[in-house]
């Protein structure tokens, strides 16, 4: 067996070649070989250590096991542990029903109406426990898919063998068995982790059609893990990209967050563009990116900036990146609106961003708590050109100043805003009130001697 170098530690082996792996067929005790049996990799032969598993997840696994149920860690946490990427989310799969899980844990809530999942809470950490589920089957159940093949129903409990088949990629279908710390591999997931390949389980075209979000997941994992998307999955993607239009906009917002706020936004963006998926998510942005290299440069700078912040554990808000994506289309539309009707540049930017947001939300349901500040952030940009007078100084107190300032600095960084003005706005933030008044050329008026504006005499109401 091949020894593979993990990104986390040079030369570390996922699988130790000298230790014999077994086939799970003997577990069934049927006397004959079971072709669906998993390859079982004993603890001594793999690198998934319990030190990499959260204490809470271990507690859940041990209690299920002691109560006589099967209990496995499954999905991204096993994959990431193998790659020494320090998983943070832990998903448990079991043959216990959700009600049986709830009976074992006081800190447990059942969620989901269609398919019930158990959430076991430990402070801020939630361990998701799912009962083995069967995939919707094309042949047996006509009502499980819509006309385009999208899954609309998959709420049937099943065996572990069935649970494997409904997962997306082979590397996401590895089961870590708490009974003896072995890994059960039904679909060649270990080999694909070693080869750094994203291989869909089952027929690629059918699996992409069932759930077009898998195309986005393929890109996300390829960017995060440095894996290559398998040729068969790539072929299906080339054909199935338009199916993304059928995915509910709310789900695409959740996916947007995972795509762009996980620390690999730049690579993810490049791959989304390469596979023509970005155009499905942000059509107006994609069009401008094709036409204007300087806009691409700005977007790339913002993505790099986001990745740096995520990796430094700093907060990121989706409104910033969405604002960046909509900046050029907003500027273009604002110019049109200004030509149609007399209005200030800020007003036209506000109006244009409103129109573009409305169109964008039909694709990705961006909540209002992000679109409202995002539009303000864009509309404030022309005000950074003004560095004299009371209106200019007031910008410092605007509730969106910080975001708008960061946005302007990014523009300046790529040469798309005056760097001297950017430095001015950076400096004034650290100045005293007197220094600021000087910088903005506001003449200080002695206290108590302020000139009062004379009120206009009220117009008489009667004719
Ligand atoms: P990460 O947590 O790094 O985003 P993950 O693989 O754990 O990656 P989750 O969205 O947490 O992704 O899903 C957990 C597991 O559930 C996956 O590993 C996969 O086995 C299965 N899964 C999730 N989404 C899908 C899907 N759309 N189609 C099929 N299986 C899925
Ligand atoms: Mg996960």
Short mmCIF file of C-alpha atoms and ligand atoms in Angstrom, two decimals:
data_model
loop_
_atom_site.label_atom_id
_atom_site.label_comp_id
_atom_site.label_asym_id
_atom_site.label_seq_id
_atom_site.Cartn_x
_atom_site.Cartn_y
_atom_site.Cartn_z
CA UNK A 1 0.00 0.00 0.00
CA UNK A 2 1.14 3.47 -0.85
CA UNK A 3 2.40 5.82 1.85
CA UNK A 4 1.07 9.31 1.54
CA UNK A 5 2.39 12.64 2.81
CA UNK A 6 -0.22 14.73 4.60
CA UNK A 7 -0.31 18.51 4.26
CA UNK A 8 -0.18 18.85 8.06
CA UNK A 9 3.06 17.00 8.76
CA UNK A 10 5.63 16.16 6.12
CA UNK A 11 6.17 12.46 5.74
CA UNK A 12 3.33 11.33 8.05
CA UNK A 13 1.62 8.18 6.87
CA UNK A 14 -2.15 7.86 6.69
CA UNK A 15 -1.98 4.13 6.32
CA UNK A 16 0.88 2.07 7.70
CA UNK A 17 1.76 -0.33 4.90
CA UNK A 18 3.08 -3.23 7.00
CA UNK A 19 -0.18 -3.80 8.90
CA UNK A 20 -2.76 -6.10 7.40
CA UNK A 21 -6.21 -4.67 6.76
CA UNK A 22 -9.16 -7.04 6.85
CA UNK A 23 -12.37 -7.36 4.95
CA UNK A 24 -15.50 -6.91 7.01
CA UNK A 25 -17.17 -9.92 5.44
CA UNK A 26 -16.18 -12.19 8.33
CA UNK A 27 -18.20 -9.97 10.69
CA UNK A 28 -21.42 -11.06 9.10
CA UNK A 29 -20.75 -14.68 9.94
CA UNK A 30 -22.59 -15.81 6.84
CA UNK A 31 -20.00 -18.31 5.78
CA UNK A 32 -19.75 -16.73 2.31
CA UNK A 33 -17.81 -13.65 1.20
CA UNK A 34 -19.94 -10.51 1.17
CA UNK A 35 -19.09 -8.32 -1.83
CA UNK A 36 -20.42 -5.24 0.00
CA UNK A 37 -18.21 -5.78 3.02
CA UNK A 38 -16.04 -2.87 4.08
CA UNK A 39 -12.31 -2.92 4.14
CA UNK A 40 -11.47 -2.60 7.82
CA UNK A 41 -8.33 -0.71 8.70
CA UNK A 42 -7.29 -1.49 12.27
CA UNK A 43 -6.16 1.27 14.61
CA UNK A 44 -2.51 0.27 14.31
CA UNK A 45 -2.69 0.75 10.54
CA UNK A 46 -4.13 4.28 10.30
CA UNK A 47 -3.29 7.68 11.70
CA UNK A 48 -6.63 8.85 13.17
CA UNK A 49 -5.83 9.49 16.80
CA UNK A 50 -8.37 10.08 19.57
CA UNK A 51 -6.38 13.20 20.45
CA UNK A 52 -7.83 14.72 17.27
CA UNK A 53 -11.42 13.95 18.33
CA UNK A 54 -13.26 16.33 20.65
CA UNK A 55 -13.96 15.06 24.17
CA UNK A 56 -17.68 15.65 23.61
CA UNK A 57 -17.75 13.54 20.45
CA UNK A 58 -15.91 10.76 22.27
CA UNK A 59 -18.43 10.89 25.13
CA UNK A 60 -21.32 10.48 22.70
CA UNK A 61 -19.61 7.62 20.87
CA UNK A 62 -18.67 5.76 24.07
CA UNK A 63 -22.13 6.04 25.60
CA UNK A 64 -23.84 4.80 22.43
CA UNK A 65 -21.41 1.90 22.24
CA UNK A 66 -21.82 0.96 25.91
CA UNK A 67 -25.58 0.96 25.43
CA UNK A 68 -25.25 -1.69 22.74
CA UNK A 69 -25.51 0.46 19.61
CA UNK A 70 -23.09 0.83 16.73
CA UNK A 71 -21.38 4.23 16.87
CA UNK A 72 -19.13 5.74 14.22
CA UNK A 73 -17.61 9.09 13.48
CA UNK A 74 -18.27 9.83 9.85
CA UNK A 75 -17.78 12.42 7.12
CA UNK A 76 -15.45 15.40 7.06
CA UNK A 77 -14.07 14.84 10.56
CA UNK A 78 -12.59 11.42 9.69
CA UNK A 79 -11.26 12.72 6.37
CA UNK A 80 -9.71 15.81 7.99
CA UNK A 81 -8.25 13.79 10.88
CA UNK A 82 -6.55 11.50 8.34
CA UNK A 83 -5.09 14.54 6.66
CA UNK A 84 -4.06 15.99 10.04
CA UNK A 85 -6.18 19.05 9.43
CA UNK A 86 -7.57 19.21 12.99
CA UNK A 87 -11.31 18.76 12.46
CA UNK A 88 -13.69 20.99 14.40
CA UNK A 89 -17.13 19.54 13.52
CA UNK A 90 -17.93 15.99 14.49
CA UNK A 91 -20.74 13.95 13.00
CA UNK A 92 -21.80 10.65 14.50
CA UNK A 93 -23.68 7.88 12.68
CA UNK A 94 -25.45 5.12 14.58
CA UNK A 95 -28.06 2.39 14.32
CA UNK A 96 -29.90 3.89 17.33
CA UNK A 97 -33.06 5.79 16.40
CA UNK A 98 -33.27 9.50 17.32
CA UNK A 99 -35.62 8.65 20.20
CA UNK A 100 -33.16 6.06 21.48
CA UNK A 101 -30.38 8.66 21.29
CA UNK A 102 -32.50 11.15 23.21
CA UNK A 103 -33.15 8.59 25.93
CA UNK A 104 -29.39 8.31 26.48
CA UNK A 105 -28.54 12.02 26.69
CA UNK A 106 -30.16 14.66 28.87
CA UNK A 107 -28.55 17.42 26.80
CA UNK A 108 -30.15 16.24 23.56
CA UNK A 109 -32.64 17.86 21.22
CA UNK A 110 -34.25 16.30 18.17
CA UNK A 111 -34.32 18.56 15.14
CA UNK A 112 -35.68 18.34 11.60
CA UNK A 113 -39.16 17.31 10.64
CA UNK A 114 -38.43 15.42 7.44
CA UNK A 115 -35.44 13.57 8.77
CA UNK A 116 -34.90 13.67 12.50
CA UNK A 117 -31.40 14.26 13.80
CA UNK A 118 -30.23 14.33 17.39
CA UNK A 119 -28.17 17.31 18.55
CA UNK A 120 -26.26 16.59 21.74
CA UNK A 121 -25.07 19.83 23.30
CA UNK A 122 -21.95 20.35 25.41
CA UNK A 123 -21.72 24.06 26.16
CA UNK A 124 -21.21 25.70 22.76
CA UNK A 125 -20.30 22.47 21.02
CA UNK A 126 -23.01 20.44 19.30
CA UNK A 127 -22.47 16.85 18.24
CA UNK A 128 -24.84 15.80 15.49
CA UNK A 129 -25.99 12.20 15.75
CA UNK A 130 -27.73 10.73 12.69
CA UNK A 131 -29.38 7.37 12.38
CA UNK A 132 -28.16 5.36 9.35
CA UNK A 133 -30.25 6.46 6.40
CA UNK A 134 -31.03 4.88 3.04
CA UNK A 135 -30.57 6.77 -0.21
CA UNK A 136 -33.61 7.57 -2.30
CA UNK A 137 -33.72 4.94 -4.99
CA UNK A 138 -34.59 5.82 -8.58
CA UNK A 139 -36.03 2.45 -9.42
CA UNK A 140 -38.00 1.73 -6.27
CA UNK A 141 -39.41 5.13 -5.52
CA UNK A 142 -40.55 7.43 -8.31
CA UNK A 143 -41.61 10.15 -5.90
CA UNK A 144 -38.20 10.62 -4.30
CA UNK A 145 -36.91 12.77 -7.22
CA UNK A 146 -38.24 15.69 -9.25
CA UNK A 147 -38.24 15.79 -13.08
CA UNK A 148 -34.59 16.84 -13.23
CA UNK A 149 -33.50 14.05 -10.91
CA UNK A 150 -33.15 16.23 -7.80
CA UNK A 151 -33.74 14.42 -4.52
CA UNK A 152 -36.85 15.67 -2.79
CA UNK A 153 -37.15 12.89 -0.25
CA UNK A 154 -34.54 10.84 1.61
CA UNK A 155 -36.13 10.21 4.95
CA UNK A 156 -35.86 6.45 5.30
CA UNK A 157 -33.76 4.77 7.96
CA UNK A 158 -31.38 2.16 6.65
CA UNK A 159 -28.31 0.04 7.28
CA UNK A 160 -24.74 1.33 7.38
CA UNK A 161 -24.24 -0.08 3.87
CA UNK A 162 -27.12 2.10 2.65
CA UNK A 163 -25.87 5.08 4.63
CA UNK A 164 -22.57 4.88 2.74
CA UNK A 165 -24.27 4.99 -0.64
CA UNK A 166 -26.13 8.25 -0.01
CA UNK A 167 -22.93 10.18 0.83
CA UNK A 168 -21.34 12.35 -1.83
CA UNK A 169 -17.60 11.61 -2.18
CA UNK A 170 -15.65 8.50 -1.26
CA UNK A 171 -13.39 10.55 1.05
CA UNK A 172 -16.50 11.65 2.96
CA UNK A 173 -17.72 8.10 3.50
CA UNK A 174 -15.17 6.78 5.98
CA UNK A 175 -16.53 5.42 9.26
CA UNK A 176 -14.42 5.46 12.41
CA UNK A 177 -15.66 2.70 14.70
CA UNK A 178 -15.47 3.53 18.40
CA UNK A 179 -15.72 -0.19 19.27
CA UNK A 180 -12.11 -0.85 18.25
CA UNK A 181 -10.91 2.47 16.70
CA UNK A 182 -10.79 0.90 13.23
CA UNK A 183 -11.89 2.66 10.03
CA UNK A 184 -14.53 1.04 7.83
CA UNK A 185 -14.11 1.85 4.16
CA UNK A 186 -16.82 0.59 1.79
CA UNK A 187 -16.00 2.65 -1.29
CA UNK A 188 -12.24 3.08 -1.52
CA UNK A 189 -12.24 6.35 0.41
CA UNK A 190 -8.84 5.73 2.00
CA UNK A 191 -7.24 5.14 -1.38
CA UNK A 192 -8.82 8.35 -2.72
CA UNK A 193 -7.59 10.35 0.28
CA UNK A 194 -4.11 9.01 -0.44
CA UNK A 195 -4.43 9.86 -4.11
CA UNK A 196 -5.96 13.24 -3.23
CA UNK A 197 -8.95 12.65 -5.47
CA UNK A 198 -12.60 13.64 -5.14
CA UNK A 199 -14.54 10.70 -6.49
CA UNK A 200 -18.34 10.62 -6.42
CA UNK A 201 -19.99 7.49 -5.05
CA UNK A 202 -22.21 5.91 -7.72
CA UNK A 203 -23.10 7.32 -11.13
CA UNK A 204 -21.60 10.86 -11.28
CA UNK A 205 -24.28 12.41 -13.48
CA UNK A 206 -27.10 10.97 -11.37
CA UNK A 207 -25.45 12.07 -8.12
CA UNK A 208 -24.95 15.66 -9.37
CA UNK A 209 -28.52 15.77 -10.61
CA UNK A 210 -29.86 14.49 -7.31
CA UNK A 211 -28.27 17.41 -5.54
CA UNK A 212 -26.53 20.08 -7.66
CA UNK A 213 -24.99 21.58 -4.49
CA UNK A 214 -22.54 18.67 -4.72
CA UNK A 215 -20.86 20.62 -7.55
CA UNK A 216 -20.14 23.43 -5.10
CA UNK A 217 -19.03 20.93 -2.49
CA UNK A 218 -16.61 19.39 -5.00
CA UNK A 219 -15.01 22.78 -5.58
CA UNK A 220 -14.97 23.61 -1.87
CA UNK A 221 -13.20 20.37 -0.95
CA UNK A 222 -10.81 20.65 -3.90
CA UNK A 223 -9.79 24.13 -2.69
CA UNK A 224 -9.56 23.24 0.97
CA UNK A 225 -7.85 19.87 0.65
CA UNK A 226 -5.83 20.46 -2.50
CA UNK A 227 -7.60 17.45 -4.07
CA UNK A 228 -8.27 16.93 -7.78
CA UNK A 229 -11.83 16.48 -8.95
CA UNK A 230 -12.15 13.10 -10.62
CA UNK A 231 -12.56 13.19 -14.43
CA UNK A 232 -16.01 11.54 -14.30
CA UNK A 233 -17.26 14.11 -11.77
CA UNK A 234 -15.79 16.91 -13.90
CA UNK A 235 -17.63 15.61 -16.94
CA UNK A 236 -20.92 15.57 -15.05
CA UNK A 237 -20.26 19.09 -13.79
CA UNK A 238 -19.68 20.43 -17.29
CA UNK A 239 -23.18 19.27 -18.17
CA UNK A 240 -25.05 19.90 -14.93
CA UNK A 241 -23.95 23.46 -14.02
CA UNK A 242 -27.30 25.01 -15.07
CA UNK A 243 -29.10 22.76 -12.56
CA UNK A 244 -27.77 24.97 -9.78
CA UNK A 245 -30.57 27.36 -10.74
CA UNK A 246 -33.05 24.87 -9.20
CA UNK A 247 -31.44 24.95 -5.76
CA UNK A 248 -33.35 27.03 -3.21
CA UNK A 249 -31.75 30.46 -2.71
CA UNK A 250 -31.63 30.04 1.09
CA UNK A 251 -29.53 26.90 0.79
CA UNK A 252 -27.15 28.68 -1.58
CA UNK A 253 -26.57 31.41 1.01
CA UNK A 254 -25.51 28.75 3.54
CA UNK A 255 -23.23 27.30 0.93
CA UNK A 256 -21.88 30.75 0.05
CA UNK A 257 -20.71 31.14 3.66
CA UNK A 258 -18.90 27.81 3.57
CA UNK A 259 -17.34 28.58 0.19
CA UNK A 260 -15.99 32.00 1.11
CA UNK A 261 -15.52 32.05 4.87
CA UNK A 262 -13.52 28.90 5.48
CA UNK A 263 -10.07 30.32 4.79
CA UNK A 264 -9.79 29.13 1.16
CA UNK A 265 -11.87 31.79 -0.58
CA UNK A 266 -9.31 32.63 -3.25
CA UNK A 267 -8.72 29.06 -4.46
CA UNK A 268 -12.46 28.38 -4.22
CA UNK A 269 -13.22 31.44 -6.35
CA UNK A 270 -10.68 30.39 -9.00
CA UNK A 271 -12.21 26.92 -9.20
CA UNK A 272 -15.78 28.25 -9.26
CA UNK A 273 -14.78 30.40 -12.24
CA UNK A 274 -12.97 27.52 -13.92
CA UNK A 275 -16.02 25.25 -13.67
CA UNK A 276 -18.39 28.08 -14.72
CA UNK A 277 -20.21 27.81 -11.39
CA UNK A 278 -19.49 31.37 -10.33
CA UNK A 279 -21.68 32.71 -13.16
CA UNK A 280 -24.60 30.74 -11.71
CA UNK A 281 -24.08 32.26 -8.28
CA UNK A 282 -23.19 35.87 -9.18
CA UNK A 283 -24.19 36.47 -12.83
CA UNK A 284 -23.76 40.28 -12.82
CA UNK A 285 -20.33 40.00 -11.19
CA UNK A 286 -19.16 37.28 -13.55
CA UNK A 287 -19.99 39.39 -16.60
CA UNK A 288 -17.93 42.33 -15.33
CA UNK A 289 -15.03 40.06 -14.34
CA UNK A 290 -14.79 38.87 -17.92
CA UNK A 291 -14.64 42.41 -19.22
CA UNK A 292 -12.53 44.27 -16.68
CA UNK A 293 -9.19 42.88 -15.40
CA UNK A 294 -8.91 45.66 -12.82
CA UNK A 295 -12.18 44.49 -11.22
CA UNK A 296 -10.79 40.96 -11.09
CA UNK A 297 -7.70 42.34 -9.37
CA UNK A 298 -9.87 44.08 -6.75
CA UNK A 299 -11.96 40.93 -6.14
CA UNK A 300 -8.82 38.82 -5.75
CA UNK A 301 -7.36 41.30 -3.25
CA UNK A 302 -10.59 41.12 -1.22
CA UNK A 303 -10.55 37.31 -1.27
CA UNK A 304 -6.92 37.23 -0.09
CA UNK A 305 -7.80 39.72 2.63
CA UNK A 306 -10.74 37.55 3.77
CA UNK A 307 -8.54 34.43 3.87
CA UNK A 308 -5.91 36.25 5.95
CA UNK A 309 -8.58 37.37 8.42
CA UNK A 310 -10.13 33.90 8.73
CA UNK A 311 -6.73 32.30 9.29
CA UNK A 312 -5.88 34.90 11.94
CA UNK A 313 -9.22 34.11 13.67
CA UNK A 314 -10.49 37.63 13.00
CA UNK A 315 -14.18 38.22 12.36
CA UNK A 316 -15.47 38.36 8.81
CA UNK A 317 -18.86 39.49 7.58
CA UNK A 318 -20.40 38.23 4.35
CA UNK A 319 -21.59 41.75 3.54
CA UNK A 320 -18.03 42.89 2.77
CA UNK A 321 -17.33 40.29 0.10
CA UNK A 322 -20.81 40.55 -1.38
CA UNK A 323 -20.23 44.32 -1.57
CA UNK A 324 -16.95 43.67 -3.37
CA UNK A 325 -18.66 41.29 -5.83
CA UNK A 326 -21.38 43.83 -6.59
CA UNK A 327 -19.11 46.90 -6.71
CA UNK A 328 -18.42 47.11 -10.44
CA UNK A 329 -21.98 46.21 -11.54
CA UNK A 330 -23.25 48.78 -9.02
CA UNK A 331 -20.94 51.51 -10.39
CA UNK A 332 -22.02 50.75 -13.96
CA UNK A 333 -25.71 50.86 -13.14
CA UNK A 334 -25.27 53.99 -10.98
CA UNK A 335 -23.78 55.84 -13.96
CA UNK A 336 -26.83 54.91 -16.03
CA UNK A 337 -29.22 56.06 -13.30
CA UNK A 338 -27.31 59.36 -12.97
CA UNK A 339 -27.60 59.96 -16.68
CA UNK A 340 -31.35 59.37 -16.49
CA UNK A 341 -32.07 61.59 -13.53
CA UNK A 342 -30.21 64.27 -11.58
CA UNK A 343 -28.87 62.82 -8.35
CA UNK A 344 -25.66 62.67 -6.33
CA UNK A 345 -23.11 59.93 -6.87
CA UNK A 346 -23.90 58.48 -3.42
CA UNK A 347 -27.61 58.45 -4.16
CA UNK A 348 -27.10 56.73 -7.48
CA UNK A 349 -24.85 54.09 -5.86
CA UNK A 350 -27.50 53.47 -3.20
CA UNK A 351 -30.19 53.08 -5.83
CA UNK A 352 -28.11 50.86 -8.12
CA UNK A 353 -27.01 48.59 -5.27
CA UNK A 354 -30.65 48.24 -4.24
CA UNK A 355 -31.60 47.06 -7.72
CA UNK A 356 -28.66 44.70 -8.00
CA UNK A 357 -29.30 43.23 -4.55
CA UNK A 358 -32.88 42.48 -5.50
CA UNK A 359 -31.71 40.62 -8.61
CA UNK A 360 -28.92 38.84 -6.70
CA UNK A 361 -31.31 37.67 -4.01
CA UNK A 362 -33.24 35.64 -6.52
CA UNK A 363 -30.09 33.45 -6.75
CA UNK A 364 -28.72 33.65 -3.23
CA UNK A 365 -30.99 34.65 -0.36
CA UNK A 366 -28.76 37.21 1.35
CA UNK A 367 -30.51 38.25 4.57
CA UNK A 368 -31.46 41.91 4.95
CA UNK A 369 -29.14 42.29 7.91
CA UNK A 370 -26.31 42.01 5.38
CA UNK A 371 -27.77 43.77 2.33
CA UNK A 372 -28.70 46.97 4.18
CA UNK A 373 -25.22 47.72 5.61
CA UNK A 374 -23.63 46.53 2.37
CA UNK A 375 -25.55 49.12 0.36
CA UNK A 376 -24.57 51.83 2.83
CA UNK A 377 -20.94 50.78 2.58
CA UNK A 378 -21.01 51.18 -1.20
CA UNK A 379 -22.95 54.44 -1.17
CA UNK A 380 -20.39 56.01 1.22
CA UNK A 381 -17.44 55.52 -1.14
CA UNK A 382 -17.65 58.91 -2.95
CA UNK A 383 -17.50 60.68 0.43
CA UNK A 384 -13.87 59.59 0.92
CA UNK A 385 -12.88 61.98 -1.87
CA UNK A 386 -13.96 64.90 0.35
CA UNK A 387 -11.40 65.74 3.02
CA UNK A 388 -12.40 69.30 3.90
CA UNK A 389 -15.25 70.67 5.94
CA UNK A 390 -17.89 69.58 8.40
CA UNK A 391 -19.64 67.07 6.17
CA UNK A 392 -16.32 65.32 5.56
CA UNK A 393 -15.43 65.07 9.26
CA UNK A 394 -18.89 63.72 10.01
CA UNK A 395 -18.11 60.62 7.97
CA UNK A 396 -15.92 59.43 10.85
CA UNK A 397 -19.02 59.10 13.01
CA UNK A 398 -21.09 57.22 10.43
CA UNK A 399 -22.15 53.80 11.70
CA UNK A 400 -20.78 52.21 8.52
CA UNK A 401 -17.52 54.15 8.56
CA UNK A 402 -15.35 51.19 9.52
CA UNK A 403 -16.60 48.87 6.79
CA UNK A 404 -16.62 51.65 4.19
CA UNK A 405 -13.08 52.65 5.22
CA UNK A 406 -11.79 49.06 4.89
CA UNK A 407 -13.44 48.85 1.47
CA UNK A 408 -11.81 52.13 0.37
CA UNK A 409 -8.38 51.02 1.63
CA UNK A 410 -8.70 47.84 -0.40
CA UNK A 411 -9.50 49.92 -3.49
CA UNK A 412 -6.45 52.09 -2.77
CA UNK A 413 -4.26 49.00 -2.30
CA UNK A 414 -4.98 47.94 -5.87
CA UNK A 415 -4.55 51.47 -7.21
CA UNK A 416 -8.25 52.16 -7.67
CA UNK A 417 -8.50 54.98 -5.14
CA UNK A 418 -6.15 57.89 -4.40
CA UNK A 419 -3.53 56.56 -1.98
CA UNK A 420 -2.89 60.00 -0.42
CA UNK A 421 -6.54 60.35 0.44
CA UNK A 422 -6.57 56.81 1.85
CA UNK A 423 -3.58 57.74 4.06
CA UNK A 424 -5.44 60.91 5.14
CA UNK A 425 -8.41 58.83 6.39
CA UNK A 426 -6.07 56.43 8.14
CA UNK A 427 -4.22 59.25 9.93
CA UNK A 428 -7.23 61.28 11.06
CA UNK A 429 -8.58 58.30 12.98
CA UNK A 430 -5.70 58.60 15.45
CA UNK A 431 -5.85 62.38 15.85
CA UNK A 432 -7.19 64.49 18.71
CA UNK A 433 -10.26 66.68 18.16
CA UNK A 434 -8.07 69.79 17.61
CA UNK A 435 -5.78 67.99 15.19
CA UNK A 436 -8.75 66.69 13.28
CA UNK A 437 -10.31 70.12 13.00
CA UNK A 438 -7.04 71.28 11.45
CA UNK A 439 -6.83 68.35 9.08
CA UNK A 440 -10.37 68.94 7.84
CA UNK A 441 -9.69 72.71 7.75
CA UNK A 442 -12.54 73.49 10.08
CA UNK A 443 -12.04 76.78 11.90
CA UNK A 444 -12.56 76.23 15.63
CA UNK A 445 -15.12 78.57 17.08
CA UNK A 446 -14.85 79.72 20.67
CA UNK A 447 -17.38 78.02 22.95
CA UNK A 448 -20.50 79.97 23.83
CA UNK A 449 -19.92 82.37 20.97
CA UNK A 450 -21.29 80.09 18.31
CA UNK A 451 -23.26 81.90 15.76
CA UNK A 452 -26.84 80.80 15.81
CA UNK A 453 -28.55 80.40 12.52
CA UNK A 454 -31.43 82.80 12.36
CA UNK A 455 -34.70 81.00 11.98
CA UNK A 456 -36.76 81.85 9.02
CA UNK A 457 -39.98 83.55 10.03
CA UNK A 458 -42.80 81.05 9.88
CA UNK A 459 -45.11 81.41 7.01
CA UNK A 460 -48.55 82.35 8.11
CA UNK A 461 -51.01 79.49 7.67
CA UNK A 462 -53.90 81.68 6.65
CA UNK A 463 -54.02 83.04 3.09
P1 LIG B 1 -16.87 20.24 6.20
O1 LIG B 1 -17.46 20.03 7.58
O2 LIG B 1 -15.40 20.41 6.14
O3 LIG B 1 -17.62 21.26 5.44
P2 LIG B 1 -18.06 17.69 5.63
O4 LIG B 1 -17.67 16.63 4.64
O5 LIG B 1 -18.08 17.28 7.07
O6 LIG B 1 -17.09 18.89 5.38
P3 LIG B 1 -20.78 18.40 6.03
O7 LIG B 1 -21.62 19.35 5.25
O8 LIG B 1 -20.48 18.68 7.45
O9 LIG B 1 -19.45 18.24 5.20
O10 LIG B 1 -21.47 16.98 5.89
C1 LIG B 1 -21.10 15.83 6.64
C2 LIG B 1 -21.16 14.59 5.76
O11 LIG B 1 -22.50 14.39 5.29
C3 LIG B 1 -20.31 14.65 4.50
O12 LIG B 1 -18.98 14.28 4.74
C4 LIG B 1 -21.03 13.68 3.59
O13 LIG B 1 -20.71 12.36 3.93
C5 LIG B 1 -22.49 13.92 3.95
N1 LIG B 1 -23.09 14.96 3.09
C6 LIG B 1 -23.23 16.28 3.37
N2 LIG B 1 -23.82 16.94 2.37
C7 LIG B 1 -24.09 16.02 1.42
C8 LIG B 1 -24.72 16.07 0.14
N3 LIG B 1 -25.17 17.21 -0.35
N4 LIG B 1 -24.81 14.90 -0.55
C9 LIG B 1 -24.37 13.73 -0.03
N5 LIG B 1 -23.76 13.62 1.16
C10 LIG B 1 -23.62 14.75 1.89
MG1 LIG B 2 -18.72 18.53 8.72
#
